[in-house]
Short mmCIF file of C-alpha atoms and ligand atoms in Angstrom, two decimals:
data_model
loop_
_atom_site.label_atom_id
_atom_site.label_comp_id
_atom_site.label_asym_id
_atom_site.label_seq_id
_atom_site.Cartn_x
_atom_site.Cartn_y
_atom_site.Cartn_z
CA UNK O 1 6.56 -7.91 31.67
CA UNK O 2 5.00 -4.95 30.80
CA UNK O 3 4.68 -5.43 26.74
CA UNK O 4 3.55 -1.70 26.44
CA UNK O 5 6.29 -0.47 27.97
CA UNK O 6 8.20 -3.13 25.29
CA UNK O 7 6.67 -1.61 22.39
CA UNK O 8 7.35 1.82 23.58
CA UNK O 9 11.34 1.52 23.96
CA UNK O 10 11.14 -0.53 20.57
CA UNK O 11 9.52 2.98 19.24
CA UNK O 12 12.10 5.27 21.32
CA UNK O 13 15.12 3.12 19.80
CA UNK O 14 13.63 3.08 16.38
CA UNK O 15 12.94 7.07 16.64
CA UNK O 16 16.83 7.35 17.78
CA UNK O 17 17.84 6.24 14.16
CA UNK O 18 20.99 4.43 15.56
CA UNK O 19 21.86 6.77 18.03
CA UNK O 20 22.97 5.56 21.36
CA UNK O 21 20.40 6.61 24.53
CA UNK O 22 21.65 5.12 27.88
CA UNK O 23 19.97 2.96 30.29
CA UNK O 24 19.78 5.25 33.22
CA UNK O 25 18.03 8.18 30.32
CA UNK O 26 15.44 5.53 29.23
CA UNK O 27 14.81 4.33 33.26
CA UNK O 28 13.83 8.55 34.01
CA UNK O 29 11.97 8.31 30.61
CA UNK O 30 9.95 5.27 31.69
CA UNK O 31 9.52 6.02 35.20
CA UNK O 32 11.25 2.38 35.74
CA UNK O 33 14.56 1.12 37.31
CA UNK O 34 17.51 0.27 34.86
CA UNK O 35 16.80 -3.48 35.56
CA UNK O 36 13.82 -3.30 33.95
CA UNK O 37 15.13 -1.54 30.90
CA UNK O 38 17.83 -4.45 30.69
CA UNK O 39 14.68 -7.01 30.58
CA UNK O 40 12.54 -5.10 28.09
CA UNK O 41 15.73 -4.81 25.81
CA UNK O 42 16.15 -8.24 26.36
CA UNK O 43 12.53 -8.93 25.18
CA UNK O 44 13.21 -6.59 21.76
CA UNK O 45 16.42 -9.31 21.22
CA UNK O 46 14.15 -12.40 21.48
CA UNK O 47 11.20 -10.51 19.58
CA UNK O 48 13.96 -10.26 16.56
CA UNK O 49 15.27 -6.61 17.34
CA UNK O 50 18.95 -6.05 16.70
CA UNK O 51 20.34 -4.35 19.83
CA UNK O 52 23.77 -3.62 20.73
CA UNK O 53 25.20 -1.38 24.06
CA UNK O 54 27.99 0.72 24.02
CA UNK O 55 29.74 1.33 27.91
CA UNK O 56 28.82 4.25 29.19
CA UNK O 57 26.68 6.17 26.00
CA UNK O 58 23.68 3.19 26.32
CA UNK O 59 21.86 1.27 24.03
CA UNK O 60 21.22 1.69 20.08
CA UNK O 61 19.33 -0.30 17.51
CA UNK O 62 21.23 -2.20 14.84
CA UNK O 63 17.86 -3.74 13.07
CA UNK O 64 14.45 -3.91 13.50
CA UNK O 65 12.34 -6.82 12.53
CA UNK O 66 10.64 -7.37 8.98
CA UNK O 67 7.08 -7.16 10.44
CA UNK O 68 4.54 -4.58 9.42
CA UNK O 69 2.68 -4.02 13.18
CA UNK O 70 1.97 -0.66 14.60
CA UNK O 71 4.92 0.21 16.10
CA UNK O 72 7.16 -0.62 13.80
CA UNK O 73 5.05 1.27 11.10
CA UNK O 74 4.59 3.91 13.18
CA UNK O 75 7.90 5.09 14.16
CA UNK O 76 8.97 7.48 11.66
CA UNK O 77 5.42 8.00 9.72
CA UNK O 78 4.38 11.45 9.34
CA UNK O 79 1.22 11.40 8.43
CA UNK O 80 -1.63 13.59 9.76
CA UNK O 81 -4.22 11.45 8.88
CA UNK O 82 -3.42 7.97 7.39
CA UNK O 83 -1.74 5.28 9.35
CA UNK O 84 -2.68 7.29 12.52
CA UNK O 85 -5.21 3.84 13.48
CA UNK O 86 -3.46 0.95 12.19
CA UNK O 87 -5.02 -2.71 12.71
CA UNK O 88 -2.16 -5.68 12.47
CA UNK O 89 -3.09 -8.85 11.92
CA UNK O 90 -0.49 -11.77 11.32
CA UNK O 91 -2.55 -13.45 8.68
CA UNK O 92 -6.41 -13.17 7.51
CA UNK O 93 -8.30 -14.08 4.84
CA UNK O 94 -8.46 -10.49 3.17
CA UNK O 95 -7.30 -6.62 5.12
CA UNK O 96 -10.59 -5.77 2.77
CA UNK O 97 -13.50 -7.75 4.85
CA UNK O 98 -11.03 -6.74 7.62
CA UNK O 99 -11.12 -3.00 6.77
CA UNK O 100 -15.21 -3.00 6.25
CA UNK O 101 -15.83 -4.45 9.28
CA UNK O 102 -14.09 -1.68 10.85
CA UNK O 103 -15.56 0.84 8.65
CA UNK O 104 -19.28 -0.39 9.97
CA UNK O 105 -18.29 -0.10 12.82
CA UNK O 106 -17.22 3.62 12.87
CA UNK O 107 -12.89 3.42 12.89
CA UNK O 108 -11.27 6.72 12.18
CA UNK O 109 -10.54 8.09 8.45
CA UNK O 110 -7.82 7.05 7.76
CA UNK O 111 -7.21 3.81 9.34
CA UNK O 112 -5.38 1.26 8.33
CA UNK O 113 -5.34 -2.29 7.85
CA UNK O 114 -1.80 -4.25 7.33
CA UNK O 115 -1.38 -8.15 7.68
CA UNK O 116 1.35 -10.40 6.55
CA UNK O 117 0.02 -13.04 4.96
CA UNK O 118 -3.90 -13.05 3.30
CA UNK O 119 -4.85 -16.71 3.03
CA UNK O 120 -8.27 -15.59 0.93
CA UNK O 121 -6.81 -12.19 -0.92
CA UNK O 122 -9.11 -11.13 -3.60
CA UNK O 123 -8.98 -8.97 -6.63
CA UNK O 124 -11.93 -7.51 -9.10
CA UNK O 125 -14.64 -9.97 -9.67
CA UNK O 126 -13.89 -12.54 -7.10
CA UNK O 127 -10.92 -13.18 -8.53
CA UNK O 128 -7.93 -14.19 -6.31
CA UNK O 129 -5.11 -12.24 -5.09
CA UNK O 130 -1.70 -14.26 -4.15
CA UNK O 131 -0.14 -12.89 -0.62
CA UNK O 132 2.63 -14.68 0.15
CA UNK O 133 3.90 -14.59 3.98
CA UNK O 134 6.40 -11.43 4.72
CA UNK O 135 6.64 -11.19 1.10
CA UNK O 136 4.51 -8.42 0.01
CA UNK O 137 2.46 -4.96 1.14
CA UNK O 138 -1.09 -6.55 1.55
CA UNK O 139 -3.10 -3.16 2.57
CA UNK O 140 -6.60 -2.02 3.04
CA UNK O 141 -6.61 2.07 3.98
CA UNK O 142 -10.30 3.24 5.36
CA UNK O 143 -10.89 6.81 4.22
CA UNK O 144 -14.45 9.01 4.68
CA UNK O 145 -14.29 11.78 1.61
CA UNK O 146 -17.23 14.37 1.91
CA UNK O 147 -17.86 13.60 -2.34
CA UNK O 148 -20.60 12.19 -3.95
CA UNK O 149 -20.29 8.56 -4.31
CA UNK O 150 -19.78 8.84 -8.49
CA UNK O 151 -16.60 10.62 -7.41
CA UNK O 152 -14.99 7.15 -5.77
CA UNK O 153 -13.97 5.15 -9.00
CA UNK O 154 -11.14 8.05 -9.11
CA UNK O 155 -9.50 6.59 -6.11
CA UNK O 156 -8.47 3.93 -7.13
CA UNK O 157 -6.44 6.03 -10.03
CA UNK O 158 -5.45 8.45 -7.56
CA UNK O 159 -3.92 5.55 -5.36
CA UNK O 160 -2.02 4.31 -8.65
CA UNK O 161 -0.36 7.83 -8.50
CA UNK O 162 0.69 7.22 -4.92
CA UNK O 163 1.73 4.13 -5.36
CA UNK O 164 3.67 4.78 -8.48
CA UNK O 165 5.21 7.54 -6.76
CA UNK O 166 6.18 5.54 -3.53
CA UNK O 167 8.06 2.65 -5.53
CA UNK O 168 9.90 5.58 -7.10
CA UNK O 169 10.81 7.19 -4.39
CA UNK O 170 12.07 3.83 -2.38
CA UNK O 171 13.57 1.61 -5.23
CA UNK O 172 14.08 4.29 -8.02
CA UNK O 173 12.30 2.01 -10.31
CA UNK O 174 10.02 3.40 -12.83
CA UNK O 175 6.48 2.10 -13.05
CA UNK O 176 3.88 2.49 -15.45
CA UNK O 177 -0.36 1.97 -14.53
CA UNK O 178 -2.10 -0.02 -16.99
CA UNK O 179 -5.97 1.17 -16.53
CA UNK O 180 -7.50 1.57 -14.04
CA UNK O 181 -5.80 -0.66 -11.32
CA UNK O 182 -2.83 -2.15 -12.03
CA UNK O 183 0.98 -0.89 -11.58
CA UNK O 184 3.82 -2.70 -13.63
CA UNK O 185 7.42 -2.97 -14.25
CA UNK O 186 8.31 -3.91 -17.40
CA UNK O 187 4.93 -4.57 -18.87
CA UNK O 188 4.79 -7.13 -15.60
CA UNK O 189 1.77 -6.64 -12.55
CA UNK O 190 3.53 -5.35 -9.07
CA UNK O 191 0.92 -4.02 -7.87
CA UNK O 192 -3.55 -4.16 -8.01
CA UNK O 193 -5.43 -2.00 -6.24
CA UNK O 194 -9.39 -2.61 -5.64
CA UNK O 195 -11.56 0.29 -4.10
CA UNK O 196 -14.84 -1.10 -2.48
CA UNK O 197 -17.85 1.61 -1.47
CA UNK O 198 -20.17 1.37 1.53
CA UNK O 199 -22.73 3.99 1.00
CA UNK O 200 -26.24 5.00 1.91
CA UNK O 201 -28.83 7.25 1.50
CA UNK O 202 -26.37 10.16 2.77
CA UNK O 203 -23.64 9.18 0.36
CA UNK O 204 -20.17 7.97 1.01
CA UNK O 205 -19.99 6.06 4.51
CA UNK O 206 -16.61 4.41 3.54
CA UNK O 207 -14.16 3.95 0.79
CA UNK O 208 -11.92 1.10 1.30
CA UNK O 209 -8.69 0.78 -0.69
CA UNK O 210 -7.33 -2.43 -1.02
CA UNK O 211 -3.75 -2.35 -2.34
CA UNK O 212 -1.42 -5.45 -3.17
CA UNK O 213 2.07 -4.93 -3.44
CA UNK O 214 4.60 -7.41 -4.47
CA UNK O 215 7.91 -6.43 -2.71
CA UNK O 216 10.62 -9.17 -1.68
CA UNK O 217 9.09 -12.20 -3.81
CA UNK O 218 11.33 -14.31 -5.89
CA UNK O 219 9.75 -15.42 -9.06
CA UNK O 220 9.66 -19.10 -7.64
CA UNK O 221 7.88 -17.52 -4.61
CA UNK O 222 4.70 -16.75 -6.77
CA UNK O 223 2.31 -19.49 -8.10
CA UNK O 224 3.44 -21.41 -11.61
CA UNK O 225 -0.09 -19.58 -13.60
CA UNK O 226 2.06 -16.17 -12.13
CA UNK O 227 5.11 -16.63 -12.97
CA UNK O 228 5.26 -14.61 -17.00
CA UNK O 229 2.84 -11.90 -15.37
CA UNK O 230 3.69 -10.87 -12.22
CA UNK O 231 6.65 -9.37 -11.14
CA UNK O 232 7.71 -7.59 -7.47
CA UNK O 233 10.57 -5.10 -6.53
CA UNK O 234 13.35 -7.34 -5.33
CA UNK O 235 12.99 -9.15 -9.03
CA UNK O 236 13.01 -5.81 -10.85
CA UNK O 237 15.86 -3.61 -8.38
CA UNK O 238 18.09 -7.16 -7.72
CA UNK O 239 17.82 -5.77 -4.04
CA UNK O 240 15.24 -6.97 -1.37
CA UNK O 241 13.14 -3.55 -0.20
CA UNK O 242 12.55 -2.39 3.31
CA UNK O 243 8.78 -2.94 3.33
CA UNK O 244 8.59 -0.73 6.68
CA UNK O 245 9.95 2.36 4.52
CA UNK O 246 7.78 1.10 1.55
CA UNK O 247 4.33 1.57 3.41
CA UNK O 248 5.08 4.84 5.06
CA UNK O 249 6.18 6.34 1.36
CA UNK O 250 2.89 5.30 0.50
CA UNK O 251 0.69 6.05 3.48
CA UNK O 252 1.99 9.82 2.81
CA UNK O 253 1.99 9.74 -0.83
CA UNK O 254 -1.51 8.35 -0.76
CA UNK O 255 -2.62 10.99 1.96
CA UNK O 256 -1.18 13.93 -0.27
CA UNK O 257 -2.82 13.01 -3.41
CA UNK O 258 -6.27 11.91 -2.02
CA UNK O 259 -6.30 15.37 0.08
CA UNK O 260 -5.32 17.02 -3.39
CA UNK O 261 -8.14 15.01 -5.01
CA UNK O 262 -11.03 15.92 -2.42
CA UNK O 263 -9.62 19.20 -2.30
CA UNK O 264 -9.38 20.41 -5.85
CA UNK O 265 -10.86 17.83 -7.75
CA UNK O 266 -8.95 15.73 -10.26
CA UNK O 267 -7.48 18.35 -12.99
CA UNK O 268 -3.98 17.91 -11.74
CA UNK O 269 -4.07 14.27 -10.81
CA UNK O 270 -5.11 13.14 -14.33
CA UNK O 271 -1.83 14.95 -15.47
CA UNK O 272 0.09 13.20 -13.63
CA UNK O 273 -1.79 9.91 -13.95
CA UNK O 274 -1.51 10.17 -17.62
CA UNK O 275 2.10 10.68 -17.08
CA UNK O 276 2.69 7.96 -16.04
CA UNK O 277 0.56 5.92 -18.14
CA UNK O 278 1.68 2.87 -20.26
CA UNK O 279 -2.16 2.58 -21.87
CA UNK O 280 -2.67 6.17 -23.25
CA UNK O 281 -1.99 6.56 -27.26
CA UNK O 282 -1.89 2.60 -27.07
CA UNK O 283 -3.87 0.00 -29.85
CA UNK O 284 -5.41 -1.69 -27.14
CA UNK O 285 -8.32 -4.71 -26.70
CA UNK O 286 -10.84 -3.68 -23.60
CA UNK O 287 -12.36 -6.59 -22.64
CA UNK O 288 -16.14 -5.61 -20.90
CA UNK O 289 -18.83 -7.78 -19.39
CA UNK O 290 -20.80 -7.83 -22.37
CA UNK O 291 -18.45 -7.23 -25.37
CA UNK O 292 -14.74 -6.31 -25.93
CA UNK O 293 -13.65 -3.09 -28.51
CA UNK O 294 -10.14 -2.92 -29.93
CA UNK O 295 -8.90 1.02 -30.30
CA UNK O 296 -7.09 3.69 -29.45
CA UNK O 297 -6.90 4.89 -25.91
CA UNK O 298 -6.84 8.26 -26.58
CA UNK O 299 -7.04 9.22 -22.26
CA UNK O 300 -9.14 9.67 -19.72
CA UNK O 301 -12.30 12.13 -18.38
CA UNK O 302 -12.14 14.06 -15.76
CA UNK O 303 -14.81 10.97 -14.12
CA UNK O 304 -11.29 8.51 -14.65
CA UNK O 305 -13.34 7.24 -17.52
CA UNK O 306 -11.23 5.54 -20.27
CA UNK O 307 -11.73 6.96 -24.20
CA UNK O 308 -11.18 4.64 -26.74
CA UNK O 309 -11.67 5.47 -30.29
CA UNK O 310 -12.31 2.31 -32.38
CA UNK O 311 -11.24 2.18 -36.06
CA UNK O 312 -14.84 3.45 -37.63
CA UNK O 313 -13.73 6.74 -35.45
CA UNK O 314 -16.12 6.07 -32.70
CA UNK O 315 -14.69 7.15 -28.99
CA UNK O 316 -16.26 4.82 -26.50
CA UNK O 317 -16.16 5.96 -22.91
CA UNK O 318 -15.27 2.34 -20.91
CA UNK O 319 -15.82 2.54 -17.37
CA UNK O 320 -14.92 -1.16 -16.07
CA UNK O 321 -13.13 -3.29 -17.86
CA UNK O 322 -9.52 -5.58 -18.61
CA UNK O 323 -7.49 -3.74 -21.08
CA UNK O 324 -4.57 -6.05 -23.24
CA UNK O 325 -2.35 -4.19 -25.15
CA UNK O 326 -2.02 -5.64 -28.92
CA UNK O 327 0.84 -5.10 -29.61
C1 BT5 B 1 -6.46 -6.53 -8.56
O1 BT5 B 1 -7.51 -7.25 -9.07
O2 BT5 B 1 -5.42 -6.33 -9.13
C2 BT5 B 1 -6.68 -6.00 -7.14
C3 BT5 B 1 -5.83 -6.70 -6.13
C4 BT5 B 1 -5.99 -6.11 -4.74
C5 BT5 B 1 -5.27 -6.90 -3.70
C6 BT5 B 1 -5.31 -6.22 -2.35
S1 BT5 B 1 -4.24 -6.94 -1.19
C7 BT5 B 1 -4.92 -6.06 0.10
C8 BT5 B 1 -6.42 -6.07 -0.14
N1 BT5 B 1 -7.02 -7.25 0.42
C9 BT5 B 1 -7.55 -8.04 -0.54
O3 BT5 B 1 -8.14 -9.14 -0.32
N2 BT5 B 1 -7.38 -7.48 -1.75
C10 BT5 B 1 -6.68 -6.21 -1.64
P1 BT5 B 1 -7.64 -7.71 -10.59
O4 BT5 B 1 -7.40 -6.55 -11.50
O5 BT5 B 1 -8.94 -8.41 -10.66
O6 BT5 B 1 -6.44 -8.73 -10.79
C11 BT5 B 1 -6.47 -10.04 -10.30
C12 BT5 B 1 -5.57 -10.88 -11.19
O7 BT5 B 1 -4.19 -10.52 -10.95
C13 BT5 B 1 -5.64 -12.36 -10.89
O8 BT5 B 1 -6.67 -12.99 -11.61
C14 BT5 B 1 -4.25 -12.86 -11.35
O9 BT5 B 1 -4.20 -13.03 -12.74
C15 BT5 B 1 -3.36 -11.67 -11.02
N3 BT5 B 1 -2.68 -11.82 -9.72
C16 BT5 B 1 -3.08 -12.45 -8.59
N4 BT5 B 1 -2.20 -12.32 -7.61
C17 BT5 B 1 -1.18 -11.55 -8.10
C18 BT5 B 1 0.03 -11.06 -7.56
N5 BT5 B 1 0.41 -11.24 -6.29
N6 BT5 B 1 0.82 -10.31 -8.38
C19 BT5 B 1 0.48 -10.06 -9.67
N7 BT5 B 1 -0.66 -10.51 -10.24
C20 BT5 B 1 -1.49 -11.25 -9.46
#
């Protein structure tokens, strides 16, 4: 069996939205006989595809599979840039080792890295990131800006807007970003997003955006030391989320606000990033490397910087750190 022709067909019956196409169209399409389009359907069935034929107007699709590989990503992504190379994996220790590897080795801008399941996913500081199986969006995106590298900490606020804007768009539930990196609902953490640099001499060789999104996880799903933090969609909406939709609403969201970054610089995206802010005009504890200040956040800098003006009227600029609110 010719599995590219497979994937193709699954990609022709996915781009048909539901529409019937009949066997003896998709044999001219193919160049194949109609036998062989009975087999390959028969392959989508087994591989999980819902496929039902109506006499004489052909084949539709009823359901597609709840995986996250390339063609199932790909049909229906319009994108001109991101999610143009994407690199499945069924499980791996991290997309992010995945995603520099690639990077060193010259992939595109813009490619992608998607996996089910991460058996070694990993936040800020070596800490751990959980990724259940089929449960979540567990991401790494590979871009190549032409800015100086003290431009990339930004990117990881600009992806909050994306993201922020993608779970609105697909769930119509309203998140908040608590500085820098993480997205919640309901004062509860959906989503963290780590940006790693390789750089050189030259400047930026590679930014890589990690991005972990809890989507169809029921609170038993995530580990007990989880369970009063983290949150994911199908808790918050009561629905489980098509995670197929969910990733191309972000792949475009993410390439329209990073081209909007590189492009004009980040004037407009701090608006909106402050919009949607749940740490701005906050009493809130910022806990550094080397000390931790209580304050106000009063916003951010134009470098994504955090300003927080402690009660002898200081305002401290905090670059890296874990923000609590106090109240
Ligand atoms: C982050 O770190 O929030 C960044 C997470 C990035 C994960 C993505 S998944 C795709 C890509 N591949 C990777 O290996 N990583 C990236 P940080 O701010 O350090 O937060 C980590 C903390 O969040 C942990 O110490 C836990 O307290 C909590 N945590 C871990 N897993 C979580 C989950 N699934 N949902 C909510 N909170 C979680």
């Amino acid at each position: 069996m010719n599995t590219a022709i497979t994937n193709k067909l699954a990609e022709r019956l996915i781009k048909a939205q539901g529409e019937p196409v009949s066997g003896q169209q998709l044999a001219d399409e193919f160049g194949v006989s109609r036998t062989a389009i009975w087999k390959h359907i028969k392959e989508l069935a087994e591989q999980g595809y819902g496929i039902e034929s109506i006499k004489k107007k052909g084949y539709y699709l009823t359901s597609a599979p709840d995986t996250l590989d390339a063609t199932a990503i790909g049909a229906g992504l319009h994108t001109k840039k991101l999610g143009q190379t994407i690199h499945y994996v069924e499980s791996c220790p991290s997309t992010q080792i995945i995603a520099h590897q690639l990077a060193q080795e010259g992939t595109p801008d813009g490619t992608i890295v998607l996996t089910e399941e991460q058996t070694a996913g990993r936040g800020r500081l070596a800490r751990k990131w959980d990724s259940a199986a089929k449960k979540g969006i567990w991401m790494s995106v590979v871009l190549r800006p032409d800015v100086v590298p003290q431009k990339a900490p930004q990117f990881t606020l600009v992806a909050a807007v994306a993201v922020v804007r993608a779970i609105e768009e697909v769930t119509g539930l309203k998140p908040e970003i608590k500085w820098p990196n993480d997205i919640l609902i309901k004062g509860k953490k959906s989503t963290g997003i780590l940006t790693e640099l390789q750089s050189d001499a030259d400047g930026i060789q590679a930014l890589i955006i990690g991005i972990g999104l809890n989507v169809n996880q029921s609170l038993q799903d995530f580990p007990e030391e989880l369970q009063d933090i983290a949150t994911s969609l199908s808790i918050e909406s009561g629905k489980l989320v098509n995670r197929q939709e969910l990733v191309r609403a972000l792949l475009s969201h993410l390439e329209i606000y990073t081209d909007l970054y590189i492009e004009t610089g980040f004037g407009m995206l701090k608006i909106l990033w402050e919009s949607y802010s749940s740490t701005i005009g906050k009493t809130v504890r910022a806990r550094m490397a080397k000390e931790t200040l209580t304050g106000i956040a009063e916003g951010i800098t134009e470098d994504g910087v955090l300003q927080l003006r402690t009660a002898d009227g200081k305002l401290h600029g905090i670059y890296s750190a874990d923000i609590e609110m106090t109240n």
